[in-house]
Short mmCIF file of C-alpha atoms and ligand atoms in Angstrom, two decimals:
data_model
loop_
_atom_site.label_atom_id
_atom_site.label_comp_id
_atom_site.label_asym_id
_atom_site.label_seq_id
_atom_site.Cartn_x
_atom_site.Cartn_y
_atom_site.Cartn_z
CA UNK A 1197 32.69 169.55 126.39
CA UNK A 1198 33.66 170.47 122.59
CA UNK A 1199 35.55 167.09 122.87
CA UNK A 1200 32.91 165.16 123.97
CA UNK A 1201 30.86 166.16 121.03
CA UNK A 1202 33.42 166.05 118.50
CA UNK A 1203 34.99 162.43 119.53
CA UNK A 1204 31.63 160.94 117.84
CA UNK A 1205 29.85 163.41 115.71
CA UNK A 1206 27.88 160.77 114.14
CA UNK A 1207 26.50 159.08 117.36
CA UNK A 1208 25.53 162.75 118.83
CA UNK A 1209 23.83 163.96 115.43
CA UNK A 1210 21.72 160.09 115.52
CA UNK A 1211 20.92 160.90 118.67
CA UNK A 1212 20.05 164.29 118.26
CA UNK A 1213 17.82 163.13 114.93
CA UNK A 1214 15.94 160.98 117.31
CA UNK A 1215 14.98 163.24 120.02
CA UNK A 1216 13.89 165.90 117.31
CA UNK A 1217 11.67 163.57 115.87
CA UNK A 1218 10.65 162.25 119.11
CA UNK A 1219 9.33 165.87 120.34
CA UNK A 1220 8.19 166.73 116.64
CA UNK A 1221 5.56 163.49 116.77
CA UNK A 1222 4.60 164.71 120.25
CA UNK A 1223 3.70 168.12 119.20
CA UNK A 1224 1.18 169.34 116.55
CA UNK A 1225 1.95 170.14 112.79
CA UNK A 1226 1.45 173.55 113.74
CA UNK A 1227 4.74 173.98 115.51
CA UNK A 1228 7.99 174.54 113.54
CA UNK A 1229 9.58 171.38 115.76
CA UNK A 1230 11.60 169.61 112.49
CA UNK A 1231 14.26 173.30 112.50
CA UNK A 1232 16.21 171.57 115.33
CA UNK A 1233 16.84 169.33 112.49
CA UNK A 1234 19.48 171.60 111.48
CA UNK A 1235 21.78 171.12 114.41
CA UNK A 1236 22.00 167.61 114.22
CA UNK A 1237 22.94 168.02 110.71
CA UNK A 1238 25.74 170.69 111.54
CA UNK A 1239 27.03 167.72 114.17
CA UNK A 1240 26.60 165.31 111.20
CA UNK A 1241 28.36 167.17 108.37
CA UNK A 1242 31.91 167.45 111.25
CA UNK A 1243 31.99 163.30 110.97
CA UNK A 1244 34.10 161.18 108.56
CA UNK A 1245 33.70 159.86 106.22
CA UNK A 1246 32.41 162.47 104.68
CA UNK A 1247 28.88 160.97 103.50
CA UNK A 1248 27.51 161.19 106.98
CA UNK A 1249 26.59 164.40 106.83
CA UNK A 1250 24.63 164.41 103.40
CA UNK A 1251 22.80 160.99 104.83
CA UNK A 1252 21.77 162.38 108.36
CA UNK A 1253 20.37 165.40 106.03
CA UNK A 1254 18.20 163.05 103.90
CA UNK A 1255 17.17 161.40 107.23
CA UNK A 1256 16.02 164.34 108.83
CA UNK A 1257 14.37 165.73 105.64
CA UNK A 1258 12.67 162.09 105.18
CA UNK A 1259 11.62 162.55 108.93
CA UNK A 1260 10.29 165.67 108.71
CA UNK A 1261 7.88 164.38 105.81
CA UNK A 1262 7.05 161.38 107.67
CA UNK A 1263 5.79 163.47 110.51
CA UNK A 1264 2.77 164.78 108.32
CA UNK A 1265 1.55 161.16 107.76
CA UNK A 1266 2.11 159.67 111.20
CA UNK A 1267 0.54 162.01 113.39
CA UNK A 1268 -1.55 164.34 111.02
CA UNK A 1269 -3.10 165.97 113.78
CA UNK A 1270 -3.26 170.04 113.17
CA UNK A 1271 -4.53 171.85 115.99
CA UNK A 1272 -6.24 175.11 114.77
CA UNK A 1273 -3.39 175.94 112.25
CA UNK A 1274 -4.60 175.58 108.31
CA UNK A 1275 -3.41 173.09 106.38
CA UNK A 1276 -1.16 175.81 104.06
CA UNK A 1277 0.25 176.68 107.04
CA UNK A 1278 1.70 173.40 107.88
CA UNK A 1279 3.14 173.15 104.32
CA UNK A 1280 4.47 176.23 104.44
CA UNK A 1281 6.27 175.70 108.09
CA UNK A 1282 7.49 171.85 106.55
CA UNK A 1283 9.01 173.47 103.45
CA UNK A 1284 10.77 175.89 105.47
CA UNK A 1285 11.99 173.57 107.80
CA UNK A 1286 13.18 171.28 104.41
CA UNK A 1287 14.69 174.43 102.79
CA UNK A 1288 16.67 174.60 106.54
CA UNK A 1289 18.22 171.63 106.37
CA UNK A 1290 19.12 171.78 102.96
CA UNK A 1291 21.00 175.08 103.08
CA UNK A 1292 22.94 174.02 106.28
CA UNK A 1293 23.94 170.69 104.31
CA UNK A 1294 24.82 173.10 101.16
CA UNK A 1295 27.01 175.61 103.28
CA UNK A 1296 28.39 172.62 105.57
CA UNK A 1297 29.22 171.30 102.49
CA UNK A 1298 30.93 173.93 100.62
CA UNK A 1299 32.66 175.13 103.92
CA UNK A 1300 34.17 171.63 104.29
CA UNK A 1301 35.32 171.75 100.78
CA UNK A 1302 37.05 175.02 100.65
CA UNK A 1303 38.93 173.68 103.65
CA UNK A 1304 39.77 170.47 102.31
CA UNK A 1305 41.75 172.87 99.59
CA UNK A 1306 43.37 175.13 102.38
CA UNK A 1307 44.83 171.84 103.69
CA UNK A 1308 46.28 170.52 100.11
CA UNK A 1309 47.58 173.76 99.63
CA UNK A 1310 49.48 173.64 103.17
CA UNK A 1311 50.34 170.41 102.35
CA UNK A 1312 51.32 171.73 99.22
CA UNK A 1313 53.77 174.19 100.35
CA UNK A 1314 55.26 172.06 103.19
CA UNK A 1315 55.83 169.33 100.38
CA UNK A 1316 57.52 171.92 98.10
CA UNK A 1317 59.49 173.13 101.38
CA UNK A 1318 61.25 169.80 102.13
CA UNK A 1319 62.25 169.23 98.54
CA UNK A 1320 63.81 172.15 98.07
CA UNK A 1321 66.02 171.67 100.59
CA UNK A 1322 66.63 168.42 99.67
CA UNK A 1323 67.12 169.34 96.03
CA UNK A 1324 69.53 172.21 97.11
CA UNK A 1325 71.55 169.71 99.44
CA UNK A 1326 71.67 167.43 96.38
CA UNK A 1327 73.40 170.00 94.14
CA UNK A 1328 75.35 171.13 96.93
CA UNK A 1329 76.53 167.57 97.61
CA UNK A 1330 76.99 166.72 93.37
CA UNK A 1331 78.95 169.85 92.91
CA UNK A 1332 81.09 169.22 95.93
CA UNK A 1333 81.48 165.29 95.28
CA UNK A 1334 81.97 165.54 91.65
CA UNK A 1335 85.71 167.10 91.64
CA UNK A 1336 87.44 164.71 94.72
CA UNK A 1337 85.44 161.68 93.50
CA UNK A 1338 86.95 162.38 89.69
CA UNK A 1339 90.40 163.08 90.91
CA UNK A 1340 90.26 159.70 92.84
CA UNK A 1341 89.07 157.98 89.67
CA UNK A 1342 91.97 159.86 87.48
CA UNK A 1343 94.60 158.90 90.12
CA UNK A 1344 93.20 155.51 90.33
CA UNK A 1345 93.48 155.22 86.87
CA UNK A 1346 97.24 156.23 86.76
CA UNK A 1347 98.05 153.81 89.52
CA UNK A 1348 96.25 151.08 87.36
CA UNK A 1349 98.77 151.60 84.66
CA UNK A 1350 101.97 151.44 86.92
CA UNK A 1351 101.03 148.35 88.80
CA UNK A 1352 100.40 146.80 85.17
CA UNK A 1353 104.20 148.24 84.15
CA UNK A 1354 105.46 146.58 87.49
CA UNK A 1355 103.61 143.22 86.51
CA UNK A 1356 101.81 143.45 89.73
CA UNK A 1357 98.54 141.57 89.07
CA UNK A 1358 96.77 141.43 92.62
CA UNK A 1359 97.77 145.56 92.82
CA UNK A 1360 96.18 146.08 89.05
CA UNK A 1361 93.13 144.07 90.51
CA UNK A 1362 92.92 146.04 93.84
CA UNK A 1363 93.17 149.54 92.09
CA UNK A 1364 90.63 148.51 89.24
CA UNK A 1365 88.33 148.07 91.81
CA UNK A 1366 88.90 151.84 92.85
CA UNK A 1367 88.55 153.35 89.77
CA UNK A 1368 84.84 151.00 89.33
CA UNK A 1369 83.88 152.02 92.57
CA UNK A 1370 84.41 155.79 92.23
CA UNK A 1371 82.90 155.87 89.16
CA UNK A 1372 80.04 154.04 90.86
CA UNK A 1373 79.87 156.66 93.39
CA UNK A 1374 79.46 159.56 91.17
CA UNK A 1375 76.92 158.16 89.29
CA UNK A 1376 75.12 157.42 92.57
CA UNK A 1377 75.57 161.47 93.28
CA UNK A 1378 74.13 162.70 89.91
CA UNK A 1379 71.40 160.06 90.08
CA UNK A 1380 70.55 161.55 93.88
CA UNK A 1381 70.83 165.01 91.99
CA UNK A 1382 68.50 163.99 89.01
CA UNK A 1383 65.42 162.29 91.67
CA UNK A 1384 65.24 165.17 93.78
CA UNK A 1385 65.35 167.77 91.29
CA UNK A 1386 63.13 170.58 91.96
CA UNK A 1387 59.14 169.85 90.37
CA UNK A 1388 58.72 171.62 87.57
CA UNK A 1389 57.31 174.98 88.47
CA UNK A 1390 53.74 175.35 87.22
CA UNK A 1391 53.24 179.10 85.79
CA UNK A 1392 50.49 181.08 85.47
CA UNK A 1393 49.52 184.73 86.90
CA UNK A 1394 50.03 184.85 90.79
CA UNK A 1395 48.58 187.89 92.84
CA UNK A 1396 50.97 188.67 95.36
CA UNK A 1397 48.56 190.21 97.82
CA UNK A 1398 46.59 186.66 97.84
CA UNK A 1399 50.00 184.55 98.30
CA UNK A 1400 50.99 187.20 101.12
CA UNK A 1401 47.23 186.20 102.64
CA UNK A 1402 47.85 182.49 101.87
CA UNK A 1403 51.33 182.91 104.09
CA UNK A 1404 49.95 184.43 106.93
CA UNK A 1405 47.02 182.53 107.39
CA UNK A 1406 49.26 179.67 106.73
CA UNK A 1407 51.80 180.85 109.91
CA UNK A 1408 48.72 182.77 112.17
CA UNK A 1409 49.25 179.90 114.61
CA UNK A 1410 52.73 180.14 114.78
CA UNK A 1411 52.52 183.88 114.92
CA UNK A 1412 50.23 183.64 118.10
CA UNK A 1413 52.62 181.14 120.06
CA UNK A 1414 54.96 183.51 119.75
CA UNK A 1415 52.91 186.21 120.56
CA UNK A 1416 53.95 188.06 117.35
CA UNK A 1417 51.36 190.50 115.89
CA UNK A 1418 51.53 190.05 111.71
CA UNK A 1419 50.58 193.09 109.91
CA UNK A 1420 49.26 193.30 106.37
CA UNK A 1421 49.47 196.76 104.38
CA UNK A 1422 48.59 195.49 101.00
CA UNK A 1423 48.35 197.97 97.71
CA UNK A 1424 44.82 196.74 96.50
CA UNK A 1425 45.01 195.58 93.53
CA UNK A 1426 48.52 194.95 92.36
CA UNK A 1427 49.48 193.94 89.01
CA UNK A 1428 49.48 190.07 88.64
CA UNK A 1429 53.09 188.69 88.45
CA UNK A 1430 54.17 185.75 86.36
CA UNK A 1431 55.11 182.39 88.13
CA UNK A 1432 54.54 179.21 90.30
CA UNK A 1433 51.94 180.67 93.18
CA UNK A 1434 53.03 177.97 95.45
CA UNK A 1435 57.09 178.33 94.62
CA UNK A 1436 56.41 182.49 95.10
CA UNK A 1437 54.61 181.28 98.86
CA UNK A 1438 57.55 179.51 99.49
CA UNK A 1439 59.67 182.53 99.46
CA UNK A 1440 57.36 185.24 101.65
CA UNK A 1441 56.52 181.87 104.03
CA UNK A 1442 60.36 181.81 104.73
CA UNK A 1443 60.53 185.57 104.84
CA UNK A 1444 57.85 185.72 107.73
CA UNK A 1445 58.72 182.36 109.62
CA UNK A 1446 62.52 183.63 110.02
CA UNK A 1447 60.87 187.16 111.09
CA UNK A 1448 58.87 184.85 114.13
CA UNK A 1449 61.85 182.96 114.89
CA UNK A 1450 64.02 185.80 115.38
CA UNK A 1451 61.82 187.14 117.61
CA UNK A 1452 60.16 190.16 116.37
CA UNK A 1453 56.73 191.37 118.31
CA UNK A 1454 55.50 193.32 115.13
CA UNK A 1455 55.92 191.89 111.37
CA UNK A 1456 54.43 193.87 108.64
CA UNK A 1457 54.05 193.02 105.30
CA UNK A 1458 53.72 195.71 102.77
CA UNK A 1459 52.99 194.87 98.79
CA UNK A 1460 53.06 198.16 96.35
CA UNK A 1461 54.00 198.53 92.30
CA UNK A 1462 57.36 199.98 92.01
CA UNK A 1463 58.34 200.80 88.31
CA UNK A 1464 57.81 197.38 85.97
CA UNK A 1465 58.04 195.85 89.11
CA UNK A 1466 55.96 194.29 91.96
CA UNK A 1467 57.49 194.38 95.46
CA UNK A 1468 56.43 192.70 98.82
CA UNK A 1469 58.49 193.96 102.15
CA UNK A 1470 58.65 192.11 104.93
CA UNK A 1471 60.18 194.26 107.93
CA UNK A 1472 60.42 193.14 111.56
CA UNK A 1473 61.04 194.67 114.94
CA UNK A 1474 63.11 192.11 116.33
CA UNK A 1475 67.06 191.98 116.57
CA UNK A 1476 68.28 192.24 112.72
CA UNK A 1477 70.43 190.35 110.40
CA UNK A 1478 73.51 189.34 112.40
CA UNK A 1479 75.30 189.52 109.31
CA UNK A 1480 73.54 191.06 106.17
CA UNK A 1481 76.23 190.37 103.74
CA UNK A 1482 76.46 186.61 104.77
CA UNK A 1483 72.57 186.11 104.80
CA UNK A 1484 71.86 184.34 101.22
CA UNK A 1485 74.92 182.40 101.86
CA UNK A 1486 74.28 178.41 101.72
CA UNK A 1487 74.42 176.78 105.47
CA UNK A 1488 74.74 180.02 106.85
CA UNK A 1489 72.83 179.85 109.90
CA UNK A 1490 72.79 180.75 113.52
CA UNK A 1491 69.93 178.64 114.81
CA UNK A 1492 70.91 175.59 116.28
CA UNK A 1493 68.51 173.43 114.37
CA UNK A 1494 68.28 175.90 111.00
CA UNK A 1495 69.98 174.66 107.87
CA UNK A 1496 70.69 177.82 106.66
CA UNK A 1497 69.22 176.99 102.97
CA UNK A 1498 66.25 178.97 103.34
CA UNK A 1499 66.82 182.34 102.61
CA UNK A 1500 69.48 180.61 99.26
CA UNK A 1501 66.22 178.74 98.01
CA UNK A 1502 64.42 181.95 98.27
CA UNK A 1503 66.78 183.85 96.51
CA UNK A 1504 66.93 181.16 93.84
CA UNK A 1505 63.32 181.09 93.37
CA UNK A 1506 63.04 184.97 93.09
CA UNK A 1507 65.78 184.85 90.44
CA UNK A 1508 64.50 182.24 88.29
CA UNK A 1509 61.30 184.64 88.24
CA UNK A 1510 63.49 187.24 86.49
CA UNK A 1511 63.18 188.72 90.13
CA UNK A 1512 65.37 189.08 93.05
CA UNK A 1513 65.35 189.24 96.83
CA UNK A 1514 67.36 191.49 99.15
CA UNK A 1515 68.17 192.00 102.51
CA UNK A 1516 68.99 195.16 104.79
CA UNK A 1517 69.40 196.03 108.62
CA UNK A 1518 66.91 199.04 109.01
CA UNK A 1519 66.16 200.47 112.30
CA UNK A 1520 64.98 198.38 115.33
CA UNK A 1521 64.75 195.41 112.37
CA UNK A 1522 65.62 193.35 109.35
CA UNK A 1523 63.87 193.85 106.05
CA UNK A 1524 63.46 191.78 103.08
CA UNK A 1525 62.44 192.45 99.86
CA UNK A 1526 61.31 190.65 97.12
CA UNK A 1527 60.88 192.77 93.63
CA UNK A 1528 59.38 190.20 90.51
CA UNK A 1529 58.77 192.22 87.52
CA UNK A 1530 54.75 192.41 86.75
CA UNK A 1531 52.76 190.63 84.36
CA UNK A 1532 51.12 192.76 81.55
CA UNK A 1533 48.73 190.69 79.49
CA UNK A 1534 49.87 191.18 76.10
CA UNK A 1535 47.24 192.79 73.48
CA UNK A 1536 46.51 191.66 70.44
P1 LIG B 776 67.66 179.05 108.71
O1 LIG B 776 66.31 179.67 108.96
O2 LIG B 776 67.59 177.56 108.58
O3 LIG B 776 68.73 179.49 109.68
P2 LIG B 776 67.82 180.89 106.49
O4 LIG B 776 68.62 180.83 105.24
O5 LIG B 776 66.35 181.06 106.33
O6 LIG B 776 68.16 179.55 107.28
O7 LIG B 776 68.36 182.05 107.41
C1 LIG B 776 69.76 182.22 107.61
C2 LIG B 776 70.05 183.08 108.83
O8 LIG B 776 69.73 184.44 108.56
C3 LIG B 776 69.26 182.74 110.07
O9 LIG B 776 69.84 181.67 110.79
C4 LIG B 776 69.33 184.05 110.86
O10 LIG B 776 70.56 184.16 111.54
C5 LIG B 776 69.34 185.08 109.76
N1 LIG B 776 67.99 185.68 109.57
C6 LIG B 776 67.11 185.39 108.60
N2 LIG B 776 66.00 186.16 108.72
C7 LIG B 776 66.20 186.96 109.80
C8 LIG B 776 65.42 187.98 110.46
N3 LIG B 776 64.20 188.33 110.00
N4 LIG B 776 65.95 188.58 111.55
C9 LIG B 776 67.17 188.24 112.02
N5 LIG B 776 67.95 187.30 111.43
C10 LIG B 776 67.47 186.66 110.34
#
């Protein structure tokens, strides 16, 4: 049924339009008939493009004008009466169009931001494969290149032209190939972080509203014990989501039930705890370690970007079997506004 209506929005709030005004020209002004309007507007304002919604609420306000002239017939009710009920049913529609509108809006910014974070996800683990693959390429491709080089020199000492040819080729290509590596390295560097105050308890809200889906198809229960307010750290808000987003999606995927996240000041610093109930690190010490993983489709960078991130905050992140559970924690010293 909820699919029926919300395969064609538009069509249902036309039709809707028409069979309000339909029953508000067959009644008398009296009757506050032109407040169905609203539902057909509610209908209107779930269509794309998004100017539907804002036209079917002129329409209906238009409409319920229009009733007054067509069929001014009163009844017994006093003509203040009827301009009183009109207005009301005008101030209606507008409000609904107003909320519909600003409802629609805020989630049209919940989406960026997802989009946002997912974005920022894949290139970090592309930028981190990049420097993974530079820093591992760089030495063998520059000892080819060197050796190449060498080899050059002997086949010119043995007068060997096609050999001199054949090996200068080598050393070009090589040399090709690492600049192809440090050009790879240089595209997919990571953004550069936008920074500003972040509130940690809103990022750890972001995250889990973020994940509540995944959370519930794995029938894991998230908890949120939040110290309200904290001190505003200093960083990029959607860099700082990155790293509790990674913290709680491993917790779901290792299959916890229970995953609480706890925020608190400690000292000069402000720390968010993510503890679950599920099995524990299988090996704390190797956690943070690049491709260490033990999913079979994991890439084992997540919990190294994480670590990166919280360190280039002037933070860090830690790990720690406790019992029935793993728990991270991330400690990023807090943001005092400086006085003048
Ligand atoms: P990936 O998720 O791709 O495996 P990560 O770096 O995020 O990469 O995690 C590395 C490994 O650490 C995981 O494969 C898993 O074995 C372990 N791990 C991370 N978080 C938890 C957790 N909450 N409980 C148990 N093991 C975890």
């Amino acid at each position: 049924m909820r699919q029926f209506f919300t395969a064609r929005p538009a069509t249902f709030a036309l039709a809707l339009v028409a069979v309000v005004f339909a029953v508000d020209l067959a009644l008398p002004l009296g009757v506050a008939a032109a407040v169905p309007y609203t539902f057909a507007v509610l209908l209107a304002l779930a269509a794309r493009p998004g100017w539907v919604g804002p036209v079917v609420a002129g329409l209906c306000m238009v409409l319920t004008v229009a009733k007054v002239e067509i069929v001014p017939e009163r009844g017994n009710t006093e003509m203040w009466k009827v301009i009183v009920n009109r207005c009301l049913a005008l101030f209606a529609i507008g409000m609904t169009t107003l909320l519909g509108l600003l409802r629609r809006r805020a989630e049209e910014r919940a989406r960026q931001h997802e989009a946002a974070l997912a974005r920022m996800g894949r290139l970090a683990v592309a930028g981190e494969l990049a420097t993974v693959l530079a820093h591992e390429l760089n030495q063998p491709l520059a000892a080819v290149c060197l050796q190449a080089d060498v080899a050059v020199h002997l086949a010119r000492d043995d007068a060997s032209p096609e050999l001199e040819a054949a090996l200068g080729e080598v050393v070009e290509q090589s040399r090709r190939a690492a600049e192809i590596v440090r050009s790879i390295r240089r595209t997919v560097r990571r953004a550069e972080p936008e920074r500003g105050p972040v509130d940690l308890n809103d990022a750890s809200r972001a995250v889990v509203r973020f994940l509540d889906w995944k959370a519930r198809r794995s029938g894991v229960s998230v908890q949120l014990k939040l110290t309200d307010p904290v001190p505003p750290v200093h960083g990029d808000r959607v860099q700082l989501e990155q790293v509790i987003f990674n913290l709680l999606q491993n917790a779901i995927e290792a299959g916890a039930r229970v995953v609480r996240i706890e925020s608190a000041p400690e000292g000069d610093a402000v720390v968010v705890r993510v503890r679950d109930t599920g099995p524990g690190l299988p090996d704390p010490g190797r956690a943070f370690e690049r491709f260490f993983t033990t999913k079979p489709d994991g890439t084992g960078l997540g919990l190294a970007i994480s670590r990166g991130i919280a360190e280039a905050h002037g933070g860090r992140l830690s790990a720690r079997n406790v019992e029935g559970g793993a728990e991270f924690t991330l400690a990023l010293p807090a943001h005092r506004e400086e006085r003048p």
